[in-house]
Amino acid sequence: MSLTNATPLEVAQAASLSSRTLAVLPNDARNEALTSIHKALSDAKEEILAANARDLETANKAVLNGELSQSVLKRLDLGRKGKWEDMLKGILDVRDLEDPMGKVTLRTLLDDGLTLERVTCPIGVLLIIFEARPEVIANIASLAIKSGNAAILKGGKESTESFVAISTVISQALDTTSVPKGSIQLLKTRDVIPSLLSLDRYIDLVIPRGSNDLVRYIKNNTRIPVLGHSDGICHVYIHDDADKDTTVKVVVDCKTDYPAACNAVETLLVHEHVLSTVLPAVAEALLAKGVSLRCDEHSKAALAAALPKHLAVLLQDVSEADWDTEYTDLILSIKTIPTTDSVSKAIDHINRHSSHHTDAILTTSEETANKFLAGVDSADVFWNASTRMADGMRFGFGTEVGISTNKIHARGPVGLEGLMVYKYLIRGNGHAAGDYFEGEGGKKWKHQRLAF
Amino acid sequence: MSLTNATPLEVAQAASLSSRTLAVLPNDARNEALTSIHKALSDAKEEILAANARDLETANKAVLNGELSQSVLKRLDLGRKGKWEDMLKGILDVRDLEDPMGKVTLRTLLDDGLTLERVTCPIGVLLIIFEARPEVIANIASLAIKSGNAAILKGGKESTESFVAISTVISQALDTTSVPKGSIQLLKTRDVIPSLLSLDRYIDLVIPRGSNDLVRYIKNNTRIPVLGHSDGICHVYIHDDADKDTTVKVVVDCKTDYPAACNAVETLLVHEHVLSTVLPAVAEALLAKGVSLRCDEHSKAALAAALPKHLAVLLQDVSEADWDTEYTDLILSIKTIPTTDSVSKAIDHINRHSSHHTDAILTTSEETANKFLAGVDSADVFWNASTRMADGMRFGFGTEVGISTNKIHARGPVGLEGLMVYKYLIRGNGHAAGDYFEGEGGKKWKHQRLAF
């Protein structure tokens, strides 16, 4: 691990070469490396927090000058209650996960003495580009080492001092382990990104962790597969039989628990029959939390009639563009779903406008719920539960690499499994394909599934 | 299913819409559609073969004018022994495979009344671009319907008449089933490809079936994930303890069983110790089959000394470029592997020059074999078996979509499973994320694995 002056090509080649050693390193050796990183970071707490304080000082000035948002400043702060401890605990959590390498997922007897196996293995070289949060370095370095992948890390400029401090410590810690030097490499300057994105011969997967703009820029500028999501336009559909209390509780959580998160809801779809029964209670609870409601004609009329005047005046009109907007703020658009074929119409709206991230239904009917769960084309589809549940930690995956809205490979919250692929191994005894054919003298395939 | 005059955008939108209906169609309904296609094609054998004969006539003229290769002509011919029957049988084989949809692959109790499930589902819309072989239409249409994916098919101009005939029959057959019309769409003109490749909002996966040039063109011109391989540079390494008879048999099969195939061997790596013991027998057998041998200095010297003069004069010199060349012809390059760290050196050469498709080792040592199987970064890695085994049918997958050298999603021969992804479903009871936190009053996650 090194903060390097090498060219992007040299960095990628070194990572590629190291990845082959890392791919055959036993679990014990990978775990020892994580223990070393944990210890070294614990020992260096003071100097790292001092470096982080320098980043914060610079960032604070930028905030005062209006050059940086308050939320970036918050994300930068490693000294925030519990953050340092969480970062350290995350390393040990990853270490203690089951080894994801070398799992047999298929075994077939092709013919006598000829066996096929499908075995999990690392993808190879990951390029991880992230913005403010400095703790992501430790987090991602741990996941990469545990999964046997080499990683090239590029952090944001706001966290440079923290980044250098943490990476120097990790680098020194890894020097004493059997993880090869080129396995984790850190790059400081932003100008290397375009070159790295062109190195599809050496880099196998790009994982951007940051703003939608960052993800979209990367998706538009590389042939390397990208794991991530560029938008989080999530929906909640309130069916005509939804329980009022459940609905209020879930919708409020979806919108207000963490409005800037990608799994927060942006559009509420409401069955026409509950515009005057369930929706007013939902709207009142949301308005009390400071949420702006952008309503279509029907829902606005129903709410205007049902709500006290001082709340009704706060209602806004929705526009077509709202259906495709991620607010990342306390704003919610509301659309009325007509009574005929209502579930299909809700599904149809979602499949057209959702970012295929997370969508939920509120209903007391299992049949309706199952129709929704099957019909919505999103990574996560929930029944009577908050969209905010879409998260690797909540799913029980330990640390999460990110959330993917890809339609291939890994979808939804991505844990260690998403950093693995597989290879097919055949063990034979001089078997030739030309010996197998229909007709006289031809050998026949057995294709017998074996236990694994 | 229709041969359409619609714009690429209209085609893609219709496919996307249809894919949602197809994604919730039960297995029975999808199977019925395959039975209908099978019957309709059986009934229309004469007119389809007549259309194919017209393609063959045109192609034959092109071959005479030097505008088309003999091998394309061969691939066009639906009347070749067994080809028509194989095509029809393939449809029923796919029909009779296990339903790949709706399989639960993970189930976790997150908390009381809150359950997470990971369930397999179709990817969505496939764009399949293929060249000569007209039987691929029936083949791919079957795989798409069985896996619940919509497919847009674009065939090569040489097979236009066959393509129109087959697709008209399939189209009429599907009209009587519950598979929606837009699920399988056929495009005739080549000029639509660039537009289709830009429609990443509606098309989820591109599968090119054809020449390396086609695959490379597509990979360079789309943001949609591409499933396939652009090269097949496969290796066989002969270790110092390899059995001579096994080696001769396997290497001859690897090179001569079907030299134009992507899983044929292009480079033979030979341990220095067996240059004069095993290699001469291998070389003699290959030369007898008309294979040109391009040797490095050591192997050439050893063979020149061991072979009879009339064979020795046939030996050629290898150049650096050969290590990165796919011959698709009866040519083989030979490289000597030095005695120190020989297995590592063979692995290293392969990881640098292989197209990560299929590579094999010949050795009598299980330990050496396991080192090779773990160390080589290819989709298929074989011990004492021919590289030609890398094939969906031989692997027992039924019909194959193609062979992938991708590092994510599906690798190696791709069967139905490669056309599937998954989604996460949560069934709750009004659960909100904000209720779970450390400290007093916070709910705790159970994260208990459930059977599935």
PDB file of N, CA and C in Angstrom, chain A residues 20 123 204 220 223 249 253 352 370 373-377 379-381 383-384 386 393-394 396 407 409-411 421-435 445 447, chain B residues 20 123 201 204 220 223 249 253 370 373-377 379-381 383-384 386 393-394 396 407 409-411 421-435 445 447:
ATOM      1  N   ARG A  20      -3.216 -11.267  -8.348  1.00  0.00           N
ATOM      2  CA  ARG A  20      -3.061 -12.705  -8.558  1.00  0.00           C
ATOM      3  C   ARG A  20      -2.500 -13.393  -7.300  1.00  0.00           C
ATOM      4  N   ILE A 123     -12.906 -10.912  -8.107  1.00  0.00           N
ATOM      5  CA  ILE A 123     -13.061 -10.314  -9.437  1.00  0.00           C
ATOM      6  C   ILE A 123     -11.712  -9.917  -9.999  1.00  0.00           C
ATOM      7  N   ASP A 204     -11.081  -4.192 -13.294  1.00  0.00           N
ATOM      8  CA  ASP A 204     -12.238  -5.024 -13.614  1.00  0.00           C
ATOM      9  C   ASP A 204     -13.575  -4.434 -13.195  1.00  0.00           C
ATOM     10  N   ASN A 220     -20.505   7.424 -17.755  1.00  0.00           N
ATOM     11  CA  ASN A 220     -20.408   7.950 -19.117  1.00  0.00           C
ATOM     12  C   ASN A 220     -19.001   7.904 -19.682  1.00  0.00           C
ATOM     13  N   ARG A 223     -15.438   1.949 -20.102  1.00  0.00           N
ATOM     14  CA  ARG A 223     -15.954   0.671 -20.587  1.00  0.00           C
ATOM     15  C   ARG A 223     -15.931  -0.367 -19.470  1.00  0.00           C
ATOM     16  N   LYS A 249     -46.822   5.697   9.981  1.00  0.00           N
ATOM     17  CA  LYS A 249     -45.509   5.389  10.565  1.00  0.00           C
ATOM     18  C   LYS A 249     -44.453   5.133   9.477  1.00  0.00           C
ATOM     19  N   ASP A 253     -41.237   7.564   8.239  1.00  0.00           N
ATOM     20  CA  ASP A 253     -39.868   7.031   8.314  1.00  0.00           C
ATOM     21  C   ASP A 253     -39.182   7.124   6.945  1.00  0.00           C
ATOM     22  N   ARG A 352     -41.911   3.006 -14.794  1.00  0.00           N
ATOM     23  CA  ARG A 352     -41.519   4.083 -15.705  1.00  0.00           C
ATOM     24  C   ARG A 352     -40.635   5.120 -15.026  1.00  0.00           C
ATOM     25  N   ASN A 370     -48.112  -9.512  -3.080  1.00  0.00           N
ATOM     26  CA  ASN A 370     -47.320 -10.387  -3.933  1.00  0.00           C
ATOM     27  C   ASN A 370     -47.321  -9.937  -5.391  1.00  0.00           C
ATOM     28  N   LEU A 373     -44.826  -7.088  -5.390  1.00  0.00           N
ATOM     29  CA  LEU A 373     -43.443  -7.561  -5.217  1.00  0.00           C
ATOM     30  C   LEU A 373     -42.926  -8.182  -6.508  1.00  0.00           C
ATOM     31  N   ALA A 374     -43.805  -8.906  -7.229  1.00  0.00           N
ATOM     32  CA  ALA A 374     -43.382  -9.549  -8.479  1.00  0.00           C
ATOM     33  C   ALA A 374     -43.300  -8.548  -9.621  1.00  0.00           C
ATOM     34  N   GLY A 375     -44.213  -7.582  -9.628  1.00  0.00           N
ATOM     35  CA  GLY A 375     -44.329  -6.712 -10.801  1.00  0.00           C
ATOM     36  C   GLY A 375     -43.370  -5.537 -10.838  1.00  0.00           C
ATOM     37  N   VAL A 376     -42.930  -5.070  -9.685  1.00  0.00           N
ATOM     38  CA  VAL A 376     -42.047  -3.903  -9.669  1.00  0.00           C
ATOM     39  C   VAL A 376     -40.611  -4.322  -9.987  1.00  0.00           C
ATOM     40  N   ASP A 377     -40.031  -3.662 -10.962  1.00  0.00           N
ATOM     41  CA  ASP A 377     -38.688  -4.008 -11.439  1.00  0.00           C
ATOM     42  C   ASP A 377     -37.645  -3.191 -10.702  1.00  0.00           C
ATOM     43  N   ALA A 379     -34.481  -3.155  -7.415  1.00  0.00           N
ATOM     44  CA  ALA A 379     -33.556  -3.981  -6.644  1.00  0.00           C
ATOM     45  C   ALA A 379     -34.200  -4.442  -5.338  1.00  0.00           C
ATOM     46  N   ASP A 380     -34.954  -3.547  -4.709  1.00  0.00           N
ATOM     47  CA  ASP A 380     -35.601  -3.861  -3.436  1.00  0.00           C
ATOM     48  C   ASP A 380     -37.077  -3.515  -3.543  1.00  0.00           C
ATOM     49  N   VAL A 381     -37.934  -4.466  -3.214  1.00  0.00           N
ATOM     50  CA  VAL A 381     -39.375  -4.205  -3.226  1.00  0.00           C
ATOM     51  C   VAL A 381     -39.943  -4.679  -1.892  1.00  0.00           C
ATOM     52  N   TRP A 383     -42.973  -4.762   1.333  1.00  0.00           N
ATOM     53  CA  TRP A 383     -44.382  -4.747   1.724  1.00  0.00           C
ATOM     54  C   TRP A 383     -44.474  -4.331   3.188  1.00  0.00           C
ATOM     55  N   ASN A 384     -45.220  -3.262   3.451  1.00  0.00           N
ATOM     56  CA  ASN A 384     -45.423  -2.767   4.821  1.00  0.00           C
ATOM     57  C   ASN A 384     -44.116  -2.572   5.591  1.00  0.00           C
ATOM     58  N   SER A 386     -40.448   0.191   5.611  1.00  0.00           N
ATOM     59  CA  SER A 386     -39.877   1.445   5.110  1.00  0.00           C
ATOM     60  C   SER A 386     -38.822   1.197   4.036  1.00  0.00           C
ATOM     61  N   MET A 393     -26.113  -3.066   6.100  1.00  0.00           N
ATOM     62  CA  MET A 393     -26.048  -3.371   7.534  1.00  0.00           C
ATOM     63  C   MET A 393     -27.385  -3.928   7.994  1.00  0.00           C
ATOM     64  N   ARG A 394     -28.474  -3.252   7.589  1.00  0.00           N
ATOM     65  CA  ARG A 394     -29.822  -3.705   7.999  1.00  0.00           C
ATOM     66  C   ARG A 394     -30.144  -5.079   7.410  1.00  0.00           C
ATOM     67  N   GLY A 396     -28.087  -7.361   7.111  1.00  0.00           N
ATOM     68  CA  GLY A 396     -27.254  -8.357   7.776  1.00  0.00           C
ATOM     69  C   GLY A 396     -25.992  -8.742   7.010  1.00  0.00           C
ATOM     70  N   LYS A 407     -28.616  -4.084 -13.521  1.00  0.00           N
ATOM     71  CA  LYS A 407     -29.497  -5.208 -13.806  1.00  0.00           C
ATOM     72  C   LYS A 407     -28.706  -6.512 -13.928  1.00  0.00           C
ATOM     73  N   HIS A 409     -25.116  -8.862 -12.383  1.00  0.00           N
ATOM     74  CA  HIS A 409     -24.143  -9.078 -11.298  1.00  0.00           C
ATOM     75  C   HIS A 409     -24.769  -8.877  -9.922  1.00  0.00           C
ATOM     76  N   ALA A 410     -24.600  -7.714  -9.311  1.00  0.00           N
ATOM     77  CA  ALA A 410     -25.090  -7.505  -7.943  1.00  0.00           C
ATOM     78  C   ALA A 410     -26.112  -6.392  -7.952  1.00  0.00           C
ATOM     79  N   ARG A 411     -27.204  -6.597  -7.245  1.00  0.00           N
ATOM     80  CA  ARG A 411     -28.328  -5.673  -7.235  1.00  0.00           C
ATOM     81  C   ARG A 411     -28.699  -5.384  -5.788  1.00  0.00           C
ATOM     82  N   VAL A 421     -16.660 -13.309  -8.152  1.00  0.00           N
ATOM     83  CA  VAL A 421     -17.214 -13.933  -9.351  1.00  0.00           C
ATOM     84  C   VAL A 421     -16.897 -15.421  -9.204  1.00  0.00           C
ATOM     85  N   TYR A 422     -16.953 -16.178 -10.259  1.00  0.00           N
ATOM     86  CA  TYR A 422     -16.614 -17.592 -10.129  1.00  0.00           C
ATOM     87  C   TYR A 422     -15.806 -18.038 -11.333  1.00  0.00           C
ATOM     88  N   LYS A 423     -15.190 -19.210 -11.220  1.00  0.00           N
ATOM     89  CA  LYS A 423     -14.554 -19.820 -12.374  1.00  0.00           C
ATOM     90  C   LYS A 423     -14.957 -21.283 -12.419  1.00  0.00           C
ATOM     91  N   TYR A 424     -14.877 -21.869 -13.599  1.00  0.00           N
ATOM     92  CA  TYR A 424     -15.179 -23.284 -13.753  1.00  0.00           C
ATOM     93  C   TYR A 424     -13.875 -24.077 -13.795  1.00  0.00           C
ATOM     94  N   LEU A 425     -13.815 -25.122 -12.977  1.00  0.00           N
ATOM     95  CA  LEU A 425     -12.640 -25.997 -12.973  1.00  0.00           C
ATOM     96  C   LEU A 425     -13.071 -27.366 -13.481  1.00  0.00           C
ATOM     97  N   ILE A 426     -12.255 -27.946 -14.360  1.00  0.00           N
ATOM     98  CA  ILE A 426     -12.493 -29.347 -14.741  1.00  0.00           C
ATOM     99  C   ILE A 426     -11.268 -30.152 -14.354  1.00  0.00           C
ATOM    100  N   ARG A 427     -11.509 -31.292 -13.724  1.00  0.00           N
ATOM    101  CA  ARG A 427     -10.434 -32.238 -13.440  1.00  0.00           C
ATOM    102  C   ARG A 427     -10.715 -33.499 -14.238  1.00  0.00           C
ATOM    103  N   GLY A 428      -9.779 -33.865 -15.120  1.00  0.00           N
ATOM    104  CA  GLY A 428     -10.004 -35.008 -16.003  1.00  0.00           C
ATOM    105  C   GLY A 428      -8.843 -35.968 -15.981  1.00  0.00           C
ATOM    106  N   ASN A 429      -8.840 -36.795 -16.964  1.00  0.00           N
ATOM    107  CA  ASN A 429      -7.853 -37.861 -17.000  1.00  0.00           C
ATOM    108  C   ASN A 429      -7.464 -38.102 -18.450  1.00  0.00           C
ATOM    109  N   GLY A 430      -7.218 -37.001 -19.167  1.00  0.00           N
ATOM    110  CA  GLY A 430      -6.899 -37.095 -20.577  1.00  0.00           C
ATOM    111  C   GLY A 430      -8.129 -37.099 -21.470  1.00  0.00           C
ATOM    112  N   HIS A 431      -9.203 -36.463 -21.008  1.00  0.00           N
ATOM    113  CA  HIS A 431     -10.447 -36.454 -21.784  1.00  0.00           C
ATOM    114  C   HIS A 431     -10.376 -35.483 -22.956  1.00  0.00           C
ATOM    115  N   ALA A 432     -10.819 -35.969 -24.126  1.00  0.00           N
ATOM    116  CA  ALA A 432     -10.845 -35.158 -25.343  1.00  0.00           C
ATOM    117  C   ALA A 432     -12.295 -34.980 -25.794  1.00  0.00           C
ATOM    118  N   ALA A 433     -12.625 -33.777 -26.259  1.00  0.00           N
ATOM    119  CA  ALA A 433     -14.003 -33.475 -26.664  1.00  0.00           C
ATOM    120  C   ALA A 433     -14.413 -34.302 -27.887  1.00  0.00           C
ATOM    121  N   GLY A 434     -13.444 -34.565 -28.759  1.00  0.00           N
ATOM    122  CA  GLY A 434     -13.734 -35.292 -29.998  1.00  0.00           C
ATOM    123  C   GLY A 434     -14.228 -36.717 -29.784  1.00  0.00           C
ATOM    124  N   ASP A 435     -14.062 -37.258 -28.568  1.00  0.00           N
ATOM    125  CA  ASP A 435     -14.522 -38.628 -28.294  1.00  0.00           C
ATOM    126  C   ASP A 435     -16.027 -38.697 -28.042  1.00  0.00           C
ATOM    127  N   TRP A 445     -22.239 -38.158 -22.539  1.00  0.00           N
ATOM    128  CA  TRP A 445     -22.110 -37.353 -21.327  1.00  0.00           C
ATOM    129  C   TRP A 445     -22.983 -37.932 -20.225  1.00  0.00           C
ATOM    130  N   HIS A 447     -23.491 -36.018 -17.123  1.00  0.00           N
ATOM    131  CA  HIS A 447     -24.181 -34.848 -16.561  1.00  0.00           C
ATOM    132  C   HIS A 447     -24.961 -35.159 -15.299  1.00  0.00           C
TER     133      HIS A 447
ATOM    134  N   ARG B  20     -42.123  -6.634 -18.606  1.00  0.00           N
ATOM    135  CA  ARG B  20     -42.754  -6.641 -17.285  1.00  0.00           C
ATOM    136  C   ARG B  20     -43.865  -7.683 -17.199  1.00  0.00           C
ATOM    137  N   ILE B 123     -33.572 -10.471 -16.164  1.00  0.00           N
ATOM    138  CA  ILE B 123     -32.824  -9.222 -16.259  1.00  0.00           C
ATOM    139  C   ILE B 123     -33.701  -8.120 -16.842  1.00  0.00           C
ATOM    140  N   ARG B 201     -31.472   2.979 -21.304  1.00  0.00           N
ATOM    141  CA  ARG B 201     -32.597   3.114 -20.387  1.00  0.00           C
ATOM    142  C   ARG B 201     -33.564   1.937 -20.535  1.00  0.00           C
ATOM    143  N   ASP B 204     -31.111  -3.865 -21.234  1.00  0.00           N
ATOM    144  CA  ASP B 204     -30.316  -4.161 -20.039  1.00  0.00           C
ATOM    145  C   ASP B 204     -29.041  -4.947 -20.309  1.00  0.00           C
ATOM    146  N   ASN B 220     -17.134  -1.335 -27.697  1.00  0.00           N
ATOM    147  CA  ASN B 220     -16.621   0.029 -27.796  1.00  0.00           C
ATOM    148  C   ASN B 220     -17.709   1.057 -27.999  1.00  0.00           C
ATOM    149  N   ARG B 223     -22.957   1.760 -23.500  1.00  0.00           N
ATOM    150  CA  ARG B 223     -22.844   1.756 -22.043  1.00  0.00           C
ATOM    151  C   ARG B 223     -23.592   0.578 -21.441  1.00  0.00           C
ATOM    152  N   LYS B 249      -2.865 -36.863 -26.744  1.00  0.00           N
ATOM    153  CA  LYS B 249      -4.292 -36.944 -27.011  1.00  0.00           C
ATOM    154  C   LYS B 249      -5.008 -35.604 -26.755  1.00  0.00           C
ATOM    155  N   ASP B 253      -6.537 -32.837 -29.545  1.00  0.00           N
ATOM    156  CA  ASP B 253      -7.958 -32.476 -29.481  1.00  0.00           C
ATOM    157  C   ASP B 253      -8.137 -30.961 -29.356  1.00  0.00           C
ATOM    158  N   ASN B 370      -3.626 -28.153  -8.642  1.00  0.00           N
ATOM    159  CA  ASN B 370      -4.401 -27.227  -7.814  1.00  0.00           C
ATOM    160  C   ASN B 370      -3.795 -25.826  -7.804  1.00  0.00           C
ATOM    161  N   LEU B 373      -4.901 -24.382 -11.118  1.00  0.00           N
ATOM    162  CA  LEU B 373      -6.345 -24.099 -11.134  1.00  0.00           C
ATOM    163  C   LEU B 373      -6.665 -22.835 -10.333  1.00  0.00           C
ATOM    164  N   ALA B 374      -5.944 -22.652  -9.211  1.00  0.00           N
ATOM    165  CA  ALA B 374      -6.193 -21.469  -8.379  1.00  0.00           C
ATOM    166  C   ALA B 374      -5.555 -20.224  -8.976  1.00  0.00           C
ATOM    167  N   GLY B 375      -4.391 -20.391  -9.581  1.00  0.00           N
ATOM    168  CA  GLY B 375      -3.613 -19.222  -9.992  1.00  0.00           C
ATOM    169  C   GLY B 375      -4.001 -18.617 -11.324  1.00  0.00           C
ATOM    170  N   VAL B 376      -4.559 -19.415 -12.231  1.00  0.00           N
ATOM    171  CA  VAL B 376      -4.890 -18.891 -13.553  1.00  0.00           C
ATOM    172  C   VAL B 376      -6.215 -18.125 -13.488  1.00  0.00           C
ATOM    173  N   ASP B 377      -6.180 -16.900 -13.962  1.00  0.00           N
ATOM    174  CA  ASP B 377      -7.342 -16.013 -13.881  1.00  0.00           C
ATOM    175  C   ASP B 377      -8.180 -16.127 -15.161  1.00  0.00           C
ATOM    176  N   ALA B 379     -11.914 -17.910 -17.093  1.00  0.00           N
ATOM    177  CA  ALA B 379     -13.272 -18.404 -16.830  1.00  0.00           C
ATOM    178  C   ALA B 379     -13.259 -19.917 -16.624  1.00  0.00           C
ATOM    179  N   ASP B 380     -12.443 -20.633 -17.411  1.00  0.00           N
ATOM    180  CA  ASP B 380     -12.362 -22.087 -17.321  1.00  0.00           C
ATOM    181  C   ASP B 380     -10.900 -22.486 -17.172  1.00  0.00           C
ATOM    182  N   VAL B 381     -10.619 -23.280 -16.160  1.00  0.00           N
ATOM    183  CA  VAL B 381      -9.250 -23.761 -15.966  1.00  0.00           C
ATOM    184  C   VAL B 381      -9.327 -25.275 -15.760  1.00  0.00           C
ATOM    185  N   TRP B 383      -7.658 -29.372 -15.767  1.00  0.00           N
ATOM    186  CA  TRP B 383      -6.528 -30.264 -15.481  1.00  0.00           C
ATOM    187  C   TRP B 383      -6.718 -31.563 -16.273  1.00  0.00           C
ATOM    188  N   ASN B 384      -5.749 -31.883 -17.093  1.00  0.00           N
ATOM    189  CA  ASN B 384      -5.780 -33.114 -17.898  1.00  0.00           C
ATOM    190  C   ASN B 384      -7.079 -33.285 -18.695  1.00  0.00           C
ATOM    191  N   SER B 386      -9.252 -31.435 -22.284  1.00  0.00           N
ATOM    192  CA  SER B 386      -9.129 -30.548 -23.440  1.00  0.00           C
ATOM    193  C   SER B 386      -9.835 -29.218 -23.201  1.00  0.00           C
ATOM    194  N   MET B 393     -23.204 -27.004 -23.628  1.00  0.00           N
ATOM    195  CA  MET B 393     -23.793 -28.332 -23.796  1.00  0.00           C
ATOM    196  C   MET B 393     -22.954 -29.363 -23.037  1.00  0.00           C
ATOM    197  N   ARG B 394     -21.635 -29.293 -23.225  1.00  0.00           N
ATOM    198  CA  ARG B 394     -20.745 -30.256 -22.538  1.00  0.00           C
ATOM    199  C   ARG B 394     -20.810 -30.083 -21.020  1.00  0.00           C
ATOM    200  N   GLY B 396     -23.387 -29.419 -19.458  1.00  0.00           N
ATOM    201  CA  GLY B 396     -24.696 -29.882 -18.985  1.00  0.00           C
ATOM    202  C   GLY B 396     -25.723 -28.784 -18.779  1.00  0.00           C
ATOM    203  N   LYS B 407     -15.608 -10.315 -16.129  1.00  0.00           N
ATOM    204  CA  LYS B 407     -15.183 -10.586 -14.763  1.00  0.00           C
ATOM    205  C   LYS B 407     -16.336 -10.393 -13.774  1.00  0.00           C
ATOM    206  N   HIS B 409     -20.829 -10.842 -13.179  1.00  0.00           N
ATOM    207  CA  HIS B 409     -22.080 -11.494 -13.577  1.00  0.00           C
ATOM    208  C   HIS B 409     -21.872 -12.953 -13.988  1.00  0.00           C
ATOM    209  N   ALA B 410     -21.763 -13.232 -15.280  1.00  0.00           N
ATOM    210  CA  ALA B 410     -21.654 -14.622 -15.723  1.00  0.00           C
ATOM    211  C   ALA B 410     -20.322 -14.815 -16.433  1.00  0.00           C
ATOM    212  N   ARG B 411     -19.658 -15.917 -16.128  1.00  0.00           N
ATOM    213  CA  ARG B 411     -18.322 -16.188 -16.648  1.00  0.00           C
ATOM    214  C   ARG B 411     -18.314 -17.591 -17.239  1.00  0.00           C
ATOM    215  N   VAL B 421     -31.183 -12.271 -12.856  1.00  0.00           N
ATOM    216  CA  VAL B 421     -30.576 -11.509 -11.787  1.00  0.00           C
ATOM    217  C   VAL B 421     -31.464 -11.771 -10.563  1.00  0.00           C
ATOM    218  N   TYR B 422     -31.393 -10.972  -9.546  1.00  0.00           N
ATOM    219  CA  TYR B 422     -32.254 -11.209  -8.394  1.00  0.00           C
ATOM    220  C   TYR B 422     -32.784  -9.880  -7.872  1.00  0.00           C
ATOM    221  N   LYS B 423     -33.796  -9.961  -7.034  1.00  0.00           N
ATOM    222  CA  LYS B 423     -34.241  -8.779  -6.317  1.00  0.00           C
ATOM    223  C   LYS B 423     -34.448  -9.154  -4.858  1.00  0.00           C
ATOM    224  N   TYR B 424     -34.406  -8.141  -3.987  1.00  0.00           N
ATOM    225  CA  TYR B 424     -34.629  -8.370  -2.560  1.00  0.00           C
ATOM    226  C   TYR B 424     -36.056  -7.980  -2.218  1.00  0.00           C
ATOM    227  N   LEU B 425     -36.761  -8.869  -1.534  1.00  0.00           N
ATOM    228  CA  LEU B 425     -38.113  -8.588  -1.083  1.00  0.00           C
ATOM    229  C   LEU B 425     -38.114  -8.529   0.439  1.00  0.00           C
ATOM    230  N   ILE B 426     -38.785  -7.543   0.986  1.00  0.00           N
ATOM    231  CA  ILE B 426     -38.999  -7.522   2.437  1.00  0.00           C
ATOM    232  C   ILE B 426     -40.497  -7.551   2.695  1.00  0.00           C
ATOM    233  N   ARG B 427     -40.906  -8.405   3.599  1.00  0.00           N
ATOM    234  CA  ARG B 427     -42.293  -8.429   4.062  1.00  0.00           C
ATOM    235  C   ARG B 427     -42.289  -8.029   5.540  1.00  0.00           C
ATOM    236  N   GLY B 428     -42.983  -6.932   5.844  1.00  0.00           N
ATOM    237  CA  GLY B 428     -42.959  -6.427   7.215  1.00  0.00           C
ATOM    238  C   GLY B 428     -44.348  -6.182   7.741  1.00  0.00           C
ATOM    239  N   ASN B 429     -44.382  -5.414   8.788  1.00  0.00           N
ATOM    240  CA  ASN B 429     -45.647  -5.201   9.475  1.00  0.00           C
ATOM    241  C   ASN B 429     -45.660  -3.774  10.011  1.00  0.00           C
ATOM    242  N   GLY B 430     -45.245  -2.838   9.138  1.00  0.00           N
ATOM    243  CA  GLY B 430     -45.155  -1.447   9.555  1.00  0.00           C
ATOM    244  C   GLY B 430     -43.815  -1.106  10.176  1.00  0.00           C
ATOM    245  N   HIS B 431     -42.772  -1.822   9.790  1.00  0.00           N
ATOM    246  CA  HIS B 431     -41.456  -1.587  10.390  1.00  0.00           C
ATOM    247  C   HIS B 431     -40.797  -0.317   9.836  1.00  0.00           C
ATOM    248  N   ALA B 432     -40.246   0.480  10.748  1.00  0.00           N
ATOM    249  CA  ALA B 432     -39.560   1.715  10.375  1.00  0.00           C
ATOM    250  C   ALA B 432     -38.089   1.614  10.768  1.00  0.00           C
ATOM    251  N   ALA B 433     -37.206   2.134   9.909  1.00  0.00           N
ATOM    252  CA  ALA B 433     -35.762   2.036  10.164  1.00  0.00           C
ATOM    253  C   ALA B 433     -35.352   2.836  11.395  1.00  0.00           C
ATOM    254  N   GLY B 434     -36.063   3.945  11.617  1.00  0.00           N
ATOM    255  CA  GLY B 434     -35.710   4.830  12.726  1.00  0.00           C
ATOM    256  C   GLY B 434     -35.875   4.206  14.102  1.00  0.00           C
ATOM    257  N   ASP B 435     -36.589   3.067  14.172  1.00  0.00           N
ATOM    258  CA  ASP B 435     -36.776   2.399  15.471  1.00  0.00           C
ATOM    259  C   ASP B 435     -35.555   1.597  15.907  1.00  0.00           C
ATOM    260  N   TRP B 445     -31.513  -5.653  15.615  1.00  0.00           N
ATOM    261  CA  TRP B 445     -31.677  -6.560  14.478  1.00  0.00           C
ATOM    262  C   TRP B 445     -31.450  -8.001  14.930  1.00  0.00           C
ATOM    263  N   HIS B 447     -31.179 -10.679  12.438  1.00  0.00           N
ATOM    264  CA  HIS B 447     -30.280 -11.239  11.412  1.00  0.00           C
ATOM    265  C   HIS B 447     -30.099 -12.742  11.545  1.00  0.00           C
TER     266      HIS B 447
END
